[in-house]
């Protein structure tokens, strides 16, 4: 059953990234699958899951003011960001309400909202650091809520073996088209990360 869920996540991610308008057809089942997993997600995730994200965060030299963790699940990356950037406002969003319940319970000082990454409930340019670990990257929406010059990290814990995964060439092309530059690829453990910067205002 869990295998089926992993395969569904891969197919849904592919569709969401290549045909964002069709995403709404896949959204209800994606939400239900992750709602079901919420109570055991921290055990499922695996010890090395954060390695590529941590490697990318080592490259972020300016402390951000506002950080968004997209597809936050139980708030794992939001918690890492809070430890690294104690002065920043940290927000985590997830499609699955049960994940958000867990995140709020585990990180009472941080802000978490139920929201779809395809349509984020935030103003243009609201975040100067946006993080995704094993989450679906909707490039246009990431660009919209990214501040000019803001940083973006899209990391996958196990490269192509990650159920929610986007081929690097597709990701690079979509982020470049959406207005991100300075693309840098990293790997750590079995994972990969792409670090990017939103074009500064001209
Ligand atoms: C593989 S989990 C990763 C969770 C977390 N980043 C971690 O590493 O522990 C993917 C998460 O993305 C969420 N998700 C999937 N599609 C989403 C969307 N369109 N918008 C927001 N969250 C989404 C799921 O509900 C799930 O919690």
PDB file of C-alpha atoms and ligand atoms in Angstrom:
ATOM      1  CA  UNK A   1       0.000   0.000   0.000  1.00  0.00           C
ATOM      2  CA  UNK A   2       2.793   2.362   0.891  1.00  0.00           C
ATOM      3  CA  UNK A   3       4.490   1.479  -2.418  1.00  0.00           C
ATOM      4  CA  UNK A   4       1.393   2.534  -4.271  1.00  0.00           C
ATOM      5  CA  UNK A   5       1.458   5.860  -2.411  1.00  0.00           C
ATOM      6  CA  UNK A   6       5.086   6.415  -3.388  1.00  0.00           C
ATOM      7  CA  UNK A   7       4.314   5.722  -7.033  1.00  0.00           C
ATOM      8  CA  UNK A   8       1.309   8.021  -6.909  1.00  0.00           C
ATOM      9  CA  UNK A   9       3.454  10.803  -5.414  1.00  0.00           C
ATOM     10  CA  UNK A  10       5.953  10.441  -8.274  1.00  0.00           C
ATOM     11  CA  UNK A  11       3.270  10.549 -10.977  1.00  0.00           C
ATOM     12  CA  UNK A  12       1.424  13.447  -9.331  1.00  0.00           C
ATOM     13  CA  UNK A  13       4.680  15.416  -9.006  1.00  0.00           C
ATOM     14  CA  UNK A  14       5.469  14.890 -12.688  1.00  0.00           C
ATOM     15  CA  UNK A  15       2.043  16.098 -13.732  1.00  0.00           C
ATOM     16  CA  UNK A  16       2.090  19.053 -11.328  1.00  0.00           C
ATOM     17  CA  UNK A  17       5.415  20.254 -12.652  1.00  0.00           C
ATOM     18  CA  UNK A  18       4.779  19.735 -16.363  1.00  0.00           C
ATOM     19  CA  UNK A  19       1.034  20.563 -16.444  1.00  0.00           C
ATOM     20  CA  UNK A  20       0.285  22.680 -13.347  1.00  0.00           C
ATOM     21  CA  UNK A  21      -3.350  23.122 -14.439  1.00  0.00           C
ATOM     22  CA  UNK A  22      -3.941  19.379 -14.000  1.00  0.00           C
ATOM     23  CA  UNK A  23      -2.571  19.394 -10.464  1.00  0.00           C
ATOM     24  CA  UNK A  24      -6.008  19.967  -8.937  1.00  0.00           C
ATOM     25  CA  UNK A  25      -7.066  16.515 -10.173  1.00  0.00           C
ATOM     26  CA  UNK A  26      -4.232  14.901  -8.194  1.00  0.00           C
ATOM     27  CA  UNK A  27      -4.460  17.110  -5.120  1.00  0.00           C
ATOM     28  CA  UNK A  28      -7.207  15.306  -3.125  1.00  0.00           C
ATOM     29  CA  UNK A  29      -5.467  11.930  -3.151  1.00  0.00           C
ATOM     30  CA  UNK A  30      -2.062  13.454  -2.435  1.00  0.00           C
ATOM     31  CA  UNK A  31      -3.576  15.229   0.570  1.00  0.00           C
ATOM     32  CA  UNK A  32      -5.300  12.065   1.793  1.00  0.00           C
ATOM     33  CA  UNK A  33      -2.151   9.954   1.423  1.00  0.00           C
ATOM     34  CA  UNK A  34      -0.041  12.375   3.463  1.00  0.00           C
ATOM     35  CA  UNK A  35      -2.780  12.902   6.046  1.00  0.00           C
ATOM     36  CA  UNK A  36      -2.682   9.147   6.616  1.00  0.00           C
ATOM     37  CA  UNK A  37       1.091   9.176   7.051  1.00  0.00           C
ATOM     38  CA  UNK A  38       1.256  12.199   9.369  1.00  0.00           C
ATOM     39  CA  UNK A  39       1.365  10.382  12.723  1.00  0.00           C
ATOM     40  CA  UNK A  40       4.309   8.195  11.654  1.00  0.00           C
ATOM     41  CA  UNK A  41       6.040  10.595   9.259  1.00  0.00           C
ATOM     42  CA  UNK A  42       9.006  11.309  11.529  1.00  0.00           C
ATOM     43  CA  UNK A  43       9.809   7.579  11.658  1.00  0.00           C
ATOM     44  CA  UNK A  44       9.352   7.117   7.908  1.00  0.00           C
ATOM     45  CA  UNK A  45      11.555  10.062   6.923  1.00  0.00           C
ATOM     46  CA  UNK A  46      14.925   8.456   7.706  1.00  0.00           C
ATOM     47  CA  UNK A  47      17.980   9.739   9.526  1.00  0.00           C
ATOM     48  CA  UNK A  48      19.896  11.163   6.547  1.00  0.00           C
ATOM     49  CA  UNK A  49      16.965  12.948   4.968  1.00  0.00           C
ATOM     50  CA  UNK A  50      18.213  16.463   5.712  1.00  0.00           C
ATOM     51  CA  UNK A  51      21.793  16.086   4.422  1.00  0.00           C
ATOM     52  CA  UNK A  52      21.362  17.855   1.051  1.00  0.00           C
ATOM     53  CA  UNK A  53      19.287  20.600   2.661  1.00  0.00           C
ATOM     54  CA  UNK A  54      21.952  21.155   5.334  1.00  0.00           C
ATOM     55  CA  UNK A  55      24.683  21.293   2.664  1.00  0.00           C
ATOM     56  CA  UNK A  56      22.711  23.928   0.749  1.00  0.00           C
ATOM     57  CA  UNK A  57      22.001  25.963   3.889  1.00  0.00           C
ATOM     58  CA  UNK A  58      25.759  26.077   4.547  1.00  0.00           C
ATOM     59  CA  UNK A  59      25.977  28.164   1.343  1.00  0.00           C
ATOM     60  CA  UNK A  60      23.431  30.731   2.518  1.00  0.00           C
ATOM     61  CA  UNK A  61      25.649  33.404   3.996  1.00  0.00           C
ATOM     62  CA  UNK A  62      23.159  36.232   4.612  1.00  0.00           C
ATOM     63  CA  UNK A  63      20.710  35.697   7.482  1.00  0.00           C
ATOM     64  CA  UNK A  64      17.162  35.814   6.045  1.00  0.00           C
ATOM     65  CA  UNK A  65      14.318  37.898   7.479  1.00  0.00           C
ATOM     66  CA  UNK A  66      11.526  35.579   6.442  1.00  0.00           C
ATOM     67  CA  UNK A  67      11.775  31.867   5.600  1.00  0.00           C
ATOM     68  CA  UNK A  68       9.125  29.696   3.941  1.00  0.00           C
ATOM     69  CA  UNK A  69       9.239  25.884   4.184  1.00  0.00           C
ATOM     70  CA  UNK A  70       7.013  24.522   1.414  1.00  0.00           C
ATOM     71  CA  UNK A  71       5.601  21.006   1.924  1.00  0.00           C
ATOM     72  CA  UNK A  72       6.762  21.258   5.518  1.00  0.00           C
ATOM     73  CA  UNK A  73       5.138  17.998   6.674  1.00  0.00           C
ATOM     74  CA  UNK A  74       5.707  17.827  10.430  1.00  0.00           C
ATOM     75  CA  UNK A  75       7.888  20.965  10.307  1.00  0.00           C
ATOM     76  CA  UNK A  76      11.261  19.217  10.025  1.00  0.00           C
ATOM     77  CA  UNK A  77      12.961  21.814   7.807  1.00  0.00           C
ATOM     78  CA  UNK A  78      11.148  24.730   9.461  1.00  0.00           C
ATOM     79  CA  UNK A  79      12.730  23.558  12.751  1.00  0.00           C
ATOM     80  CA  UNK A  80      16.184  23.377  11.149  1.00  0.00           C
ATOM     81  CA  UNK A  81      15.729  26.904   9.758  1.00  0.00           C
ATOM     82  CA  UNK A  82      14.626  28.212  13.169  1.00  0.00           C
ATOM     83  CA  UNK A  83      17.814  26.836  14.762  1.00  0.00           C
ATOM     84  CA  UNK A  84      20.022  28.282  12.020  1.00  0.00           C
ATOM     85  CA  UNK A  85      18.366  31.675  11.718  1.00  0.00           C
ATOM     86  CA  UNK A  86      17.060  32.575  15.166  1.00  0.00           C
ATOM     87  CA  UNK A  87      16.076  36.122  14.136  1.00  0.00           C
ATOM     88  CA  UNK A  88      13.962  35.096  11.146  1.00  0.00           C
ATOM     89  CA  UNK A  89      10.225  34.692  10.881  1.00  0.00           C
ATOM     90  CA  UNK A  90       9.644  31.047   9.885  1.00  0.00           C
ATOM     91  CA  UNK A  91       6.494  29.830   8.147  1.00  0.00           C
ATOM     92  CA  UNK A  92       5.737  26.265   7.069  1.00  0.00           C
ATOM     93  CA  UNK A  93       2.928  25.289   4.699  1.00  0.00           C
ATOM     94  CA  UNK A  94       1.503  21.916   3.792  1.00  0.00           C
ATOM     95  CA  UNK A  95      -1.464  20.562   1.903  1.00  0.00           C
ATOM     96  CA  UNK A  96      -2.254  17.947   4.547  1.00  0.00           C
ATOM     97  CA  UNK A  97      -4.023  19.268   7.661  1.00  0.00           C
ATOM     98  CA  UNK A  98      -2.828  16.336   9.816  1.00  0.00           C
ATOM     99  CA  UNK A  99       0.784  17.154   8.945  1.00  0.00           C
ATOM    100  CA  UNK A 100       0.182  20.741  10.000  1.00  0.00           C
ATOM    101  CA  UNK A 101      -1.348  19.574  13.307  1.00  0.00           C
ATOM    102  CA  UNK A 102       1.815  17.575  13.991  1.00  0.00           C
ATOM    103  CA  UNK A 103       4.045  20.500  12.981  1.00  0.00           C
ATOM    104  CA  UNK A 104       2.230  22.887  15.324  1.00  0.00           C
ATOM    105  CA  UNK A 105       2.489  20.398  18.185  1.00  0.00           C
ATOM    106  CA  UNK A 106       6.201  19.812  17.629  1.00  0.00           C
ATOM    107  CA  UNK A 107       7.249  23.432  16.966  1.00  0.00           C
ATOM    108  CA  UNK A 108       4.950  25.631  19.046  1.00  0.00           C
ATOM    109  CA  UNK A 109       6.990  28.809  18.394  1.00  0.00           C
ATOM    110  CA  UNK A 110       6.702  28.626  14.601  1.00  0.00           C
ATOM    111  CA  UNK A 111       3.876  29.452  12.217  1.00  0.00           C
ATOM    112  CA  UNK A 112       2.250  26.725  10.137  1.00  0.00           C
ATOM    113  CA  UNK A 113      -0.580  26.984   7.629  1.00  0.00           C
ATOM    114  CA  UNK A 114      -2.544  24.524   5.527  1.00  0.00           C
ATOM    115  CA  UNK A 115      -1.914  25.718   1.966  1.00  0.00           C
ATOM    116  CA  UNK A 116      -1.288  24.448  -1.550  1.00  0.00           C
ATOM    117  CA  UNK A 117       2.155  25.229  -2.973  1.00  0.00           C
ATOM    118  CA  UNK A 118       0.407  25.894  -6.280  1.00  0.00           C
ATOM    119  CA  UNK A 119      -1.407  28.859  -4.737  1.00  0.00           C
ATOM    120  CA  UNK A 120       0.369  30.248  -1.716  1.00  0.00           C
ATOM    121  CA  UNK A 121      -1.532  32.615   0.590  1.00  0.00           C
ATOM    122  CA  UNK A 122       1.321  35.149   0.767  1.00  0.00           C
ATOM    123  CA  UNK A 123       2.122  38.510  -0.797  1.00  0.00           C
ATOM    124  CA  UNK A 124       4.512  38.878  -3.724  1.00  0.00           C
ATOM    125  CA  UNK A 125       8.128  38.958  -2.552  1.00  0.00           C
ATOM    126  CA  UNK A 126       7.278  37.972   1.035  1.00  0.00           C
ATOM    127  CA  UNK A 127      10.217  35.587   1.651  1.00  0.00           C
ATOM    128  CA  UNK A 128      13.945  35.944   1.221  1.00  0.00           C
ATOM    129  CA  UNK A 129      14.626  32.240   1.770  1.00  0.00           C
ATOM    130  CA  UNK A 130      12.362  29.454   0.497  1.00  0.00           C
ATOM    131  CA  UNK A 131      13.069  25.805   1.273  1.00  0.00           C
ATOM    132  CA  UNK A 132      11.634  22.593  -0.156  1.00  0.00           C
ATOM    133  CA  UNK A 133      12.706  19.152   1.021  1.00  0.00           C
ATOM    134  CA  UNK A 134      11.002  16.392  -0.956  1.00  0.00           C
ATOM    135  CA  UNK A 135       8.207  18.756  -1.936  1.00  0.00           C
ATOM    136  CA  UNK A 136       6.531  19.658  -5.236  1.00  0.00           C
ATOM    137  CA  UNK A 137       8.162  22.775  -6.769  1.00  0.00           C
ATOM    138  CA  UNK A 138       5.661  25.046  -8.526  1.00  0.00           C
ATOM    139  CA  UNK A 139       8.281  27.357 -10.022  1.00  0.00           C
ATOM    140  CA  UNK A 140       6.017  30.292 -10.901  1.00  0.00           C
ATOM    141  CA  UNK A 141       4.514  30.480  -7.424  1.00  0.00           C
ATOM    142  CA  UNK A 142       7.939  30.139  -5.777  1.00  0.00           C
ATOM    143  CA  UNK A 143       9.157  33.054  -7.897  1.00  0.00           C
ATOM    144  CA  UNK A 144       6.116  35.152  -7.001  1.00  0.00           C
ATOM    145  CA  UNK A 145       6.572  34.894  -3.215  1.00  0.00           C
ATOM    146  CA  UNK A 146      10.370  35.167  -3.407  1.00  0.00           C
ATOM    147  CA  UNK A 147      11.872  38.582  -2.657  1.00  0.00           C
ATOM    148  CA  UNK A 148      14.158  40.050  -5.359  1.00  0.00           C
ATOM    149  CA  UNK A 149      17.578  38.517  -4.698  1.00  0.00           C
ATOM    150  CA  UNK A 150      16.003  35.913  -2.380  1.00  0.00           C
ATOM    151  CA  UNK A 151      17.432  32.401  -2.122  1.00  0.00           C
ATOM    152  CA  UNK A 152      15.695  29.130  -2.922  1.00  0.00           C
ATOM    153  CA  UNK A 153      16.701  25.560  -2.033  1.00  0.00           C
ATOM    154  CA  UNK A 154      14.975  22.580  -3.644  1.00  0.00           C
ATOM    155  CA  UNK A 155      16.373  19.384  -2.100  1.00  0.00           C
ATOM    156  CA  UNK A 156      15.570  15.698  -2.544  1.00  0.00           C
ATOM    157  CA  UNK A 157      16.798  13.325   0.161  1.00  0.00           C
ATOM    158  CA  UNK A 158      17.566  10.381  -2.110  1.00  0.00           C
ATOM    159  CA  UNK A 159      17.953  11.921  -5.562  1.00  0.00           C
ATOM    160  CA  UNK A 160      15.941   9.985  -8.178  1.00  0.00           C
ATOM    161  CA  UNK A 161      14.894   7.411  -5.549  1.00  0.00           C
ATOM    162  CA  UNK A 162      12.872  10.089  -3.734  1.00  0.00           C
ATOM    163  CA  UNK A 163       9.126   9.586  -4.462  1.00  0.00           C
ATOM    164  CA  UNK A 164       8.561  13.336  -4.854  1.00  0.00           C
ATOM    165  CA  UNK A 165      11.380  14.135  -7.272  1.00  0.00           C
ATOM    166  CA  UNK A 166      11.914  16.259 -10.345  1.00  0.00           C
ATOM    167  CA  UNK A 167      14.727  15.570 -12.856  1.00  0.00           C
ATOM    168  CA  UNK A 168      17.442  18.224 -12.450  1.00  0.00           C
ATOM    169  CA  UNK A 169      17.253  19.401 -16.061  1.00  0.00           C
ATOM    170  CA  UNK A 170      13.486  19.980 -15.749  1.00  0.00           C
ATOM    171  CA  UNK A 171      13.919  21.779 -12.442  1.00  0.00           C
ATOM    172  CA  UNK A 172      16.700  23.996 -13.770  1.00  0.00           C
ATOM    173  CA  UNK A 173      14.713  24.920 -16.877  1.00  0.00           C
ATOM    174  CA  UNK A 174      11.555  25.726 -14.927  1.00  0.00           C
ATOM    175  CA  UNK A 175      13.331  27.788 -12.288  1.00  0.00           C
ATOM    176  CA  UNK A 176      15.278  29.727 -14.919  1.00  0.00           C
ATOM    177  CA  UNK A 177      12.078  30.442 -16.839  1.00  0.00           C
ATOM    178  CA  UNK A 178      10.392  31.632 -13.635  1.00  0.00           C
ATOM    179  CA  UNK A 179      13.189  34.135 -12.962  1.00  0.00           C
ATOM    180  CA  UNK A 180      15.718  32.302 -10.782  1.00  0.00           C
ATOM    181  CA  UNK A 181      19.433  32.408 -11.571  1.00  0.00           C
ATOM    182  CA  UNK A 182      22.805  31.514  -9.989  1.00  0.00           C
ATOM    183  CA  UNK A 183      21.735  27.869 -10.075  1.00  0.00           C
ATOM    184  CA  UNK A 184      24.083  25.635  -8.118  1.00  0.00           C
ATOM    185  CA  UNK A 185      23.733  21.873  -7.730  1.00  0.00           C
ATOM    186  CA  UNK A 186      24.974  20.063  -4.652  1.00  0.00           C
ATOM    187  CA  UNK A 187      24.941  16.504  -3.436  1.00  0.00           C
ATOM    188  CA  UNK A 188      25.253  15.132   0.077  1.00  0.00           C
ATOM    189  CA  UNK A 189      24.738  11.553   1.248  1.00  0.00           C
ATOM    190  CA  UNK A 190      22.311  10.025  -1.247  1.00  0.00           C
ATOM    191  CA  UNK A 191      20.577  13.353  -1.812  1.00  0.00           C
ATOM    192  CA  UNK A 192      20.779  16.353  -4.092  1.00  0.00           C
ATOM    193  CA  UNK A 193      19.930  20.033  -3.787  1.00  0.00           C
ATOM    194  CA  UNK A 194      19.558  22.920  -6.173  1.00  0.00           C
ATOM    195  CA  UNK A 195      20.336  26.360  -4.803  1.00  0.00           C
ATOM    196  CA  UNK A 196      19.061  29.384  -6.730  1.00  0.00           C
ATOM    197  CA  UNK A 197      18.656  33.131  -6.414  1.00  0.00           C
ATOM    198  CA  UNK A 198      15.663  35.175  -7.530  1.00  0.00           C
ATOM    199  CA  UNK A 199      16.723  37.854  -9.949  1.00  0.00           C
ATOM    200  CA  UNK A 200      17.246  41.144  -8.108  1.00  0.00           C
ATOM    201  CA  UNK A 201      14.940  44.033  -9.057  1.00  0.00           C
ATOM    202  CA  UNK A 202      16.414  46.078 -11.933  1.00  0.00           C
TER     203      UNK A 202
HETATM  204  C1  LIG B   1       7.591  13.792   1.227  1.00  0.00           C
HETATM  205  S1  LIG B   1       6.742  14.849   2.323  1.00  0.00           S
HETATM  206  C2  LIG B   1       8.075  15.899   2.906  1.00  0.00           C
HETATM  207  C3  LIG B   1       7.759  16.594   4.204  1.00  0.00           C
HETATM  208  C4  LIG B   1       8.903  17.401   4.793  1.00  0.00           C
HETATM  209  N1  LIG B   1       9.431  18.387   3.882  1.00  0.00           N
HETATM  210  C5  LIG B   1       9.998  16.489   5.266  1.00  0.00           C
HETATM  211  O1  LIG B   1      11.063  16.455   4.629  1.00  0.00           O
HETATM  212  O2  LIG B   1       9.812  15.814   6.261  1.00  0.00           O
HETATM  213  C6  LIG B   1       5.887  15.898   1.190  1.00  0.00           C
HETATM  214  C7  LIG B   1       4.947  16.844   1.853  1.00  0.00           C
HETATM  215  O3  LIG B   1       4.466  17.760   0.859  1.00  0.00           O
HETATM  216  C8  LIG B   1       3.095  17.950   1.062  1.00  0.00           C
HETATM  217  N2  LIG B   1       2.529  18.391  -0.223  1.00  0.00           N
HETATM  218  C9  LIG B   1       2.333  17.673  -1.344  1.00  0.00           C
HETATM  219  N3  LIG B   1       1.847  18.470  -2.321  1.00  0.00           N
HETATM  220  C10 LIG B   1       1.758  19.714  -1.794  1.00  0.00           C
HETATM  221  C11 LIG B   1       1.316  20.971  -2.293  1.00  0.00           C
HETATM  222  N4  LIG B   1       0.896  21.129  -3.542  1.00  0.00           N
HETATM  223  N5  LIG B   1       1.347  22.021  -1.459  1.00  0.00           N
HETATM  224  C12 LIG B   1       1.762  21.912  -0.197  1.00  0.00           C
HETATM  225  N6  LIG B   1       2.203  20.745   0.341  1.00  0.00           N
HETATM  226  C13 LIG B   1       2.196  19.668  -0.450  1.00  0.00           C
HETATM  227  C14 LIG B   1       2.574  16.632   1.565  1.00  0.00           C
HETATM  228  O4  LIG B   1       1.350  16.755   2.244  1.00  0.00           O
HETATM  229  C15 LIG B   1       3.727  16.178   2.452  1.00  0.00           C
HETATM  230  O5  LIG B   1       3.561  16.569   3.786  1.00  0.00           O
END
